[in-house]
Amino acid sequence: MKTARLAPYLFVFLWSTGFVGAKYGLPYADPFIFLSVRIFIAAGILFIAARFMHAQIVLTRSEISKSALIGLFLHAFYLGGVFFAISKGVSAGVAAVITSLQPVFVSILAVKVLGEKLRWSQFAGLVTGLIGVVLVLGPTFDSSVSTVGIAAVFVALLGSTTATLMQKKFGAGIPMLAGTAHQYLAAGVVLGVAAIATGGTRIDLTPKFAGAMIWLIFALSVGAVLLLLRLLNNGSAASVSSLFYLVPPATALEAYVLFGEKVNTQGFLGIGITALGVWLVIRRTN
């Protein structure tokens, strides 16, 4: 029970480090080839893990199609959009704050698509969380930000929102390890084609790149993604998506520790407001 309660916060920590990992690794590789190699390796690890754990590996044609579609939105669109944006000069903080708008879209669409009910306290929490996120990272926006990069982050937002709704609607019945591996295979092919089509196939094998790749594979592509899918299978789309509000504040704190980027008073205020918003969304009511 205690482990289950900690799972959402472990997810937030792992997911937030993805922006840091991108910042470390992207100077040494083009974004689409970086992601394609990363998730192909992750797919192999998951297939091996499934066989080792005697989990179901062979999926039906329908399950493979659904997994591939989820993977296209969650990994090709979301990750591809974020990595491309950062490669164009968009800061990790700005990418984090835009993609953290996902709970608003998921919560609104889940009412119609999934038939979920949105309590007034949850609605208040979503608005509160959004205010907190803007307070934390609002000052990072300026006129020098790449327009193409910002557009790519909104593509990422669309991808993560769509994938969350798809996973909640028809992904729960698909074996998790094999299903996620097929997600990666489909997304890896799309990203690989995108890398070749854009001529972005550069990889410089430096220690920093290797460190970023290893962390992103095991902590993000294996750990965080499987944790996200499990949380979605066990909770409402709105409650799970609200956790994304905590990602920008976590990213800001990590950037302070790792890169010396300072968090001002407004930032700390925003972190507190964001935490309150998440609590309003995920708290249980009798």
mmCIF file of N, CA, C and O in Angstrom, residues 124-187:
data_model
loop_
_atom_site.group_PDB
_atom_site.id
_atom_site.type_symbol
_atom_site.label_atom_id
_atom_site.label_comp_id
_atom_site.label_asym_id
_atom_site.label_seq_id
_atom_site.Cartn_x
_atom_site.Cartn_y
_atom_site.Cartn_z
ATOM 1 N N ALA A 124 -11.076 22.732 -9.778
ATOM 2 C CA ALA A 124 -10.333 23.775 -9.064
ATOM 3 C C ALA A 124 -8.856 23.429 -8.985
ATOM 4 O O ALA A 124 -7.981 24.292 -9.106
ATOM 5 N N GLY A 125 -8.564 22.133 -8.793
ATOM 6 C CA GLY A 125 -7.171 21.696 -8.732
ATOM 7 C C GLY A 125 -6.450 21.871 -10.048
ATOM 8 O O GLY A 125 -5.275 22.274 -10.083
ATOM 9 N N LEU A 126 -7.142 21.597 -11.160
ATOM 10 C CA LEU A 126 -6.531 21.772 -12.473
ATOM 11 C C LEU A 126 -6.180 23.236 -12.730
ATOM 12 O O LEU A 126 -5.107 23.560 -13.222
ATOM 13 N N VAL A 127 -7.110 24.124 -12.371
ATOM 14 C CA VAL A 127 -6.860 25.559 -12.558
ATOM 15 C C VAL A 127 -5.729 26.020 -11.645
ATOM 16 O O VAL A 127 -4.826 26.762 -12.060
ATOM 17 N N THR A 128 -5.755 25.548 -10.382
ATOM 18 C CA THR A 128 -4.704 25.910 -9.424
ATOM 19 C C THR A 128 -3.335 25.429 -9.897
ATOM 20 O O THR A 128 -2.340 26.164 -9.835
ATOM 21 N N GLY A 129 -3.288 24.185 -10.380
ATOM 22 C CA GLY A 129 -2.031 23.643 -10.881
ATOM 23 C C GLY A 129 -1.494 24.417 -12.061
ATOM 24 O O GLY A 129 -0.287 24.660 -12.170
ATOM 25 N N LEU A 130 -2.390 24.818 -12.956
ATOM 26 C CA LEU A 130 -1.968 25.597 -14.121
ATOM 27 C C LEU A 130 -1.373 26.934 -13.695
ATOM 28 O O LEU A 130 -0.342 27.373 -14.222
ATOM 29 N N ILE A 131 -1.997 27.587 -12.714
ATOM 30 C CA ILE A 131 -1.473 28.853 -12.194
ATOM 31 C C ILE A 131 -0.080 28.650 -11.614
ATOM 32 O O ILE A 131 0.839 29.444 -11.834
ATOM 33 N N GLY A 132 0.088 27.557 -10.861
ATOM 34 C CA GLY A 132 1.389 27.263 -10.266
ATOM 35 C C GLY A 132 2.470 27.046 -11.302
ATOM 36 O O GLY A 132 3.596 27.549 -11.172
ATOM 37 N N VAL A 133 2.129 26.313 -12.363
ATOM 38 C CA VAL A 133 3.097 26.044 -13.425
ATOM 39 C C VAL A 133 3.525 27.342 -14.106
ATOM 40 O O VAL A 133 4.711 27.567 -14.374
ATOM 41 N N VAL A 134 2.577 28.211 -14.385
ATOM 42 C CA VAL A 134 2.892 29.490 -15.033
ATOM 43 C C VAL A 134 3.791 30.336 -14.140
ATOM 44 O O VAL A 134 4.732 30.992 -14.611
ATOM 45 N N LEU A 135 3.529 30.323 -12.828
ATOM 46 C CA LEU A 135 4.365 31.083 -11.898
ATOM 47 C C LEU A 135 5.796 30.560 -11.876
ATOM 48 O O LEU A 135 6.753 31.329 -11.793
ATOM 49 N N VAL A 136 5.947 29.237 -11.945
ATOM 50 C CA VAL A 136 7.292 28.645 -11.883
ATOM 51 C C VAL A 136 8.107 29.002 -13.114
ATOM 52 O O VAL A 136 9.264 29.418 -13.017
ATOM 53 N N LEU A 137 7.522 28.850 -14.287
ATOM 54 C CA LEU A 137 8.321 28.932 -15.505
ATOM 55 C C LEU A 137 7.913 30.051 -16.450
ATOM 56 O O LEU A 137 8.510 30.219 -17.506
ATOM 57 N N GLY A 138 6.894 30.830 -16.081
ATOM 58 C CA GLY A 138 6.464 31.931 -16.936
ATOM 59 C C GLY A 138 7.577 32.884 -17.324
ATOM 60 O O GLY A 138 7.686 33.279 -18.491
ATOM 61 N N PRO A 139 8.447 33.300 -16.383
ATOM 62 C CA PRO A 139 9.517 34.255 -16.725
ATOM 63 C C PRO A 139 10.516 33.737 -17.749
ATOM 64 O O PRO A 139 11.308 34.510 -18.288
ATOM 65 N N THR A 140 10.504 32.414 -18.048
ATOM 66 C CA THR A 140 11.474 31.880 -19.010
ATOM 67 C C THR A 140 11.073 32.158 -20.446
ATOM 68 O O THR A 140 11.871 31.984 -21.363
ATOM 69 N N PHE A 141 9.800 32.556 -20.659
ATOM 70 C CA PHE A 141 9.363 32.860 -22.014
ATOM 71 C C PHE A 141 9.895 34.222 -22.459
ATOM 72 O O PHE A 141 9.832 35.194 -21.720
ATOM 73 N N ASP A 142 10.403 34.290 -23.665
ATOM 74 C CA ASP A 142 10.820 35.569 -24.237
ATOM 75 C C ASP A 142 10.721 35.497 -25.750
ATOM 76 O O ASP A 142 10.477 34.453 -26.334
ATOM 77 N N SER A 143 10.930 36.625 -26.391
ATOM 78 C CA SER A 143 10.720 36.709 -27.842
ATOM 79 C C SER A 143 11.763 35.950 -28.648
ATOM 80 O O SER A 143 11.581 35.740 -29.847
ATOM 81 N N SER A 144 12.854 35.532 -28.019
ATOM 82 C CA SER A 144 13.907 34.847 -28.755
ATOM 83 C C SER A 144 13.653 33.354 -28.905
ATOM 84 O O SER A 144 14.410 32.654 -29.575
ATOM 85 N N VAL A 145 12.596 32.847 -28.295
ATOM 86 C CA VAL A 145 12.299 31.425 -28.363
ATOM 87 C C VAL A 145 11.908 31.046 -29.787
ATOM 88 O O VAL A 145 11.149 31.758 -30.453
ATOM 89 N N SER A 146 12.432 29.921 -30.273
ATOM 90 C CA SER A 146 12.174 29.458 -31.630
ATOM 91 C C SER A 146 10.689 29.173 -31.847
ATOM 92 O O SER A 146 10.081 28.396 -31.119
ATOM 93 N N THR A 147 10.121 29.783 -32.895
ATOM 94 C CA THR A 147 8.710 29.564 -33.225
ATOM 95 C C THR A 147 8.481 28.120 -33.656
ATOM 96 O O THR A 147 7.500 27.480 -33.254
ATOM 97 N N VAL A 148 9.385 27.594 -34.462
ATOM 98 C CA VAL A 148 9.282 26.197 -34.898
ATOM 99 C C VAL A 148 9.395 25.263 -33.697
ATOM 100 O O VAL A 148 8.672 24.267 -33.584
ATOM 101 N N GLY A 149 10.293 25.608 -32.792
ATOM 102 C CA GLY A 149 10.467 24.794 -31.590
ATOM 103 C C GLY A 149 9.221 24.784 -30.731
ATOM 104 O O GLY A 149 8.801 23.733 -30.216
ATOM 105 N N ILE A 150 8.599 25.954 -30.550
ATOM 106 C CA ILE A 150 7.371 26.038 -29.753
ATOM 107 C C ILE A 150 6.260 25.223 -30.409
ATOM 108 O O ILE A 150 5.496 24.518 -29.742
ATOM 109 N N ALA A 151 6.167 25.309 -31.742
ATOM 110 C CA ALA A 151 5.168 24.517 -32.465
ATOM 111 C C ALA A 151 5.390 23.026 -32.225
ATOM 112 O O ALA A 151 4.436 22.252 -32.058
ATOM 113 N N ALA A 152 6.663 22.607 -32.178
ATOM 114 C CA ALA A 152 6.984 21.202 -31.940
ATOM 115 C C ALA A 152 6.549 20.760 -30.544
ATOM 116 O O ALA A 152 6.097 19.622 -30.357
ATOM 117 N N VAL A 153 6.665 21.656 -29.558
ATOM 118 C CA VAL A 153 6.234 21.310 -28.206
ATOM 119 C C VAL A 153 4.713 21.121 -28.166
ATOM 120 O O VAL A 153 4.203 20.254 -27.449
ATOM 121 N N PHE A 154 3.982 21.925 -28.924
ATOM 122 C CA PHE A 154 2.530 21.746 -28.975
ATOM 123 C C PHE A 154 2.148 20.438 -29.680
ATOM 124 O O PHE A 154 1.139 19.813 -29.346
ATOM 125 N N VAL A 155 2.948 20.010 -30.642
ATOM 126 C CA VAL A 155 2.754 18.687 -31.245
ATOM 127 C C VAL A 155 2.963 17.614 -30.176
ATOM 128 O O VAL A 155 2.211 16.634 -30.091
ATOM 129 N N ALA A 156 3.980 17.821 -29.345
ATOM 130 C CA ALA A 156 4.238 16.891 -28.243
ATOM 131 C C ALA A 156 3.065 16.859 -27.274
ATOM 132 O O ALA A 156 2.667 15.785 -26.786
ATOM 133 N N LEU A 157 2.499 18.016 -26.977
ATOM 134 C CA LEU A 157 1.336 18.103 -26.092
ATOM 135 C C LEU A 157 0.159 17.326 -26.672
ATOM 136 O O LEU A 157 -0.515 16.570 -25.962
ATOM 137 N N LEU A 158 -0.086 17.491 -27.958
ATOM 138 C CA LEU A 158 -1.144 16.746 -28.634
ATOM 139 C C LEU A 158 -0.891 15.246 -28.548
ATOM 140 O O LEU A 158 -1.811 14.451 -28.297
ATOM 141 N N GLY A 159 0.365 14.856 -28.742
ATOM 142 C CA GLY A 159 0.708 13.435 -28.701
ATOM 143 C C GLY A 159 0.473 12.811 -27.345
ATOM 144 O O GLY A 159 -0.138 11.742 -27.236
ATOM 145 N N SER A 160 0.939 13.460 -26.288
ATOM 146 C CA SER A 160 0.791 12.886 -24.947
ATOM 147 C C SER A 160 -0.670 12.856 -24.511
ATOM 148 O O SER A 160 -1.125 11.907 -23.848
ATOM 149 N N THR A 161 -1.444 13.886 -24.889
ATOM 150 C CA THR A 161 -2.864 13.922 -24.544
ATOM 151 C C THR A 161 -3.614 12.778 -25.221
ATOM 152 O O THR A 161 -4.380 12.044 -24.587
ATOM 153 N N THR A 162 -3.382 12.616 -26.518
ATOM 154 C CA THR A 162 -4.061 11.563 -27.282
ATOM 155 C C THR A 162 -3.668 10.182 -26.784
ATOM 156 O O THR A 162 -4.524 9.302 -26.626
ATOM 157 N N ALA A 163 -2.382 9.983 -26.525
ATOM 158 C CA ALA A 163 -1.905 8.675 -26.062
ATOM 159 C C ALA A 163 -2.494 8.314 -24.697
ATOM 160 O O ALA A 163 -2.839 7.151 -24.450
ATOM 161 N N THR A 164 -2.620 9.295 -23.813
ATOM 162 C CA THR A 164 -3.194 9.039 -22.494
ATOM 163 C C THR A 164 -4.635 8.560 -22.611
ATOM 164 O O THR A 164 -5.043 7.588 -21.953
ATOM 165 N N LEU A 165 -5.422 9.210 -23.444
ATOM 166 C CA LEU A 165 -6.817 8.817 -23.630
ATOM 167 C C LEU A 165 -6.916 7.440 -24.288
ATOM 168 O O LEU A 165 -7.761 6.617 -23.916
ATOM 169 N N MET A 166 -6.047 7.172 -25.255
ATOM 170 C CA MET A 166 -6.054 5.860 -25.919
ATOM 171 C C MET A 166 -5.688 4.743 -24.957
ATOM 172 O O MET A 166 -6.318 3.676 -24.937
ATOM 173 N N GLN A 167 -4.648 4.979 -24.147
ATOM 174 C CA GLN A 167 -4.221 3.961 -23.195
ATOM 175 C C GLN A 167 -5.332 3.657 -22.201
ATOM 176 O O GLN A 167 -5.583 2.504 -21.861
ATOM 177 N N LYS A 168 -6.012 4.692 -21.732
ATOM 178 C CA LYS A 168 -7.087 4.492 -20.766
ATOM 179 C C LYS A 168 -8.283 3.805 -21.408
ATOM 180 O O LYS A 168 -8.956 2.998 -20.766
ATOM 181 N N LYS A 169 -8.563 4.084 -22.688
ATOM 182 C CA LYS A 169 -9.750 3.556 -23.352
ATOM 183 C C LYS A 169 -9.588 2.097 -23.762
ATOM 184 O O LYS A 169 -10.473 1.279 -23.534
ATOM 185 N N PHE A 170 -8.433 1.753 -24.372
ATOM 186 C CA PHE A 170 -8.312 0.367 -24.832
ATOM 187 C C PHE A 170 -6.940 -0.255 -24.596
ATOM 188 O O PHE A 170 -6.652 -1.341 -25.105
ATOM 189 N N GLY A 171 -6.101 0.386 -23.798
ATOM 190 C CA GLY A 171 -4.769 -0.170 -23.579
ATOM 191 C C GLY A 171 -4.643 -1.059 -22.364
ATOM 192 O O GLY A 171 -3.685 -1.827 -22.239
ATOM 193 N N ALA A 172 -5.623 -0.985 -21.438
ATOM 194 C CA ALA A 172 -5.503 -1.715 -20.171
ATOM 195 C C ALA A 172 -5.477 -3.227 -20.365
ATOM 196 O O ALA A 172 -4.858 -3.958 -19.596
ATOM 197 N N GLY A 173 -6.154 -3.721 -21.406
ATOM 198 C CA GLY A 173 -6.228 -5.167 -21.609
ATOM 199 C C GLY A 173 -5.042 -5.749 -22.351
ATOM 200 O O GLY A 173 -4.969 -6.971 -22.537
ATOM 201 N N ILE A 174 -4.111 -4.916 -22.775
ATOM 202 C CA ILE A 174 -2.945 -5.392 -23.517
ATOM 203 C C ILE A 174 -1.814 -5.708 -22.544
ATOM 204 O O ILE A 174 -1.508 -4.894 -21.677
ATOM 205 N N PRO A 175 -1.180 -6.895 -22.647
ATOM 206 C CA PRO A 175 -0.051 -7.221 -21.777
ATOM 207 C C PRO A 175 0.974 -6.088 -21.769
ATOM 208 O O PRO A 175 1.414 -5.649 -22.847
ATOM 209 N N MET A 176 1.349 -5.627 -20.578
ATOM 210 C CA MET A 176 2.100 -4.382 -20.481
ATOM 211 C C MET A 176 3.475 -4.441 -21.125
ATOM 212 O O MET A 176 3.845 -3.553 -21.907
ATOM 213 N N LEU A 177 4.262 -5.457 -20.816
ATOM 214 C CA LEU A 177 5.628 -5.512 -21.338
ATOM 215 C C LEU A 177 5.638 -5.641 -22.862
ATOM 216 O O LEU A 177 6.304 -4.876 -23.563
ATOM 217 N N ALA A 178 4.888 -6.604 -23.380
ATOM 218 C CA ALA A 178 4.862 -6.810 -24.829
ATOM 219 C C ALA A 178 4.203 -5.632 -25.533
ATOM 220 O O ALA A 178 4.651 -5.197 -26.597
ATOM 221 N N GLY A 179 3.136 -5.098 -24.943
ATOM 222 C CA GLY A 179 2.442 -3.965 -25.547
ATOM 223 C C GLY A 179 3.340 -2.751 -25.654
ATOM 224 O O GLY A 179 3.375 -2.077 -26.696
ATOM 225 N N THR A 180 4.078 -2.455 -24.588
ATOM 226 C CA THR A 180 4.983 -1.308 -24.609
ATOM 227 C C THR A 180 6.122 -1.522 -25.596
ATOM 228 O O THR A 180 6.544 -0.591 -26.294
ATOM 229 N N ALA A 181 6.622 -2.757 -25.679
ATOM 230 C CA ALA A 181 7.683 -3.065 -26.642
ATOM 231 C C ALA A 181 7.206 -2.806 -28.067
ATOM 232 O O ALA A 181 7.940 -2.251 -28.897
ATOM 233 N N HIS A 182 5.973 -3.191 -28.369
ATOM 234 C CA HIS A 182 5.426 -2.928 -29.705
ATOM 235 C C HIS A 182 5.193 -1.436 -29.927
ATOM 236 O O HIS A 182 5.321 -0.947 -31.061
ATOM 237 N N GLN A 183 4.842 -0.717 -28.860
ATOM 238 C CA GLN A 183 4.757 0.747 -28.972
ATOM 239 C C GLN A 183 6.092 1.302 -29.453
ATOM 240 O O GLN A 183 6.158 2.162 -30.349
ATOM 241 N N TYR A 184 7.163 0.832 -28.820
ATOM 242 C CA TYR A 184 8.499 1.327 -29.147
ATOM 243 C C TYR A 184 8.919 0.948 -30.566
ATOM 244 O O TYR A 184 9.544 1.742 -31.268
ATOM 245 N N LEU A 185 8.592 -0.269 -30.985
ATOM 246 C CA LEU A 185 8.978 -0.692 -32.334
ATOM 247 C C LEU A 185 8.341 0.214 -33.385
ATOM 248 O O LEU A 185 9.011 0.660 -34.326
ATOM 249 N N ALA A 186 7.057 0.486 -33.220
ATOM 250 C CA ALA A 186 6.360 1.338 -34.182
ATOM 251 C C ALA A 186 6.926 2.755 -34.179
ATOM 252 O O ALA A 186 7.203 3.339 -35.241
ATOM 253 N N ALA A 187 7.098 3.323 -32.985
ATOM 254 C CA ALA A 187 7.626 4.687 -32.886
ATOM 255 C C ALA A 187 9.066 4.766 -33.370
ATOM 256 O O ALA A 187 9.474 5.753 -33.997
#
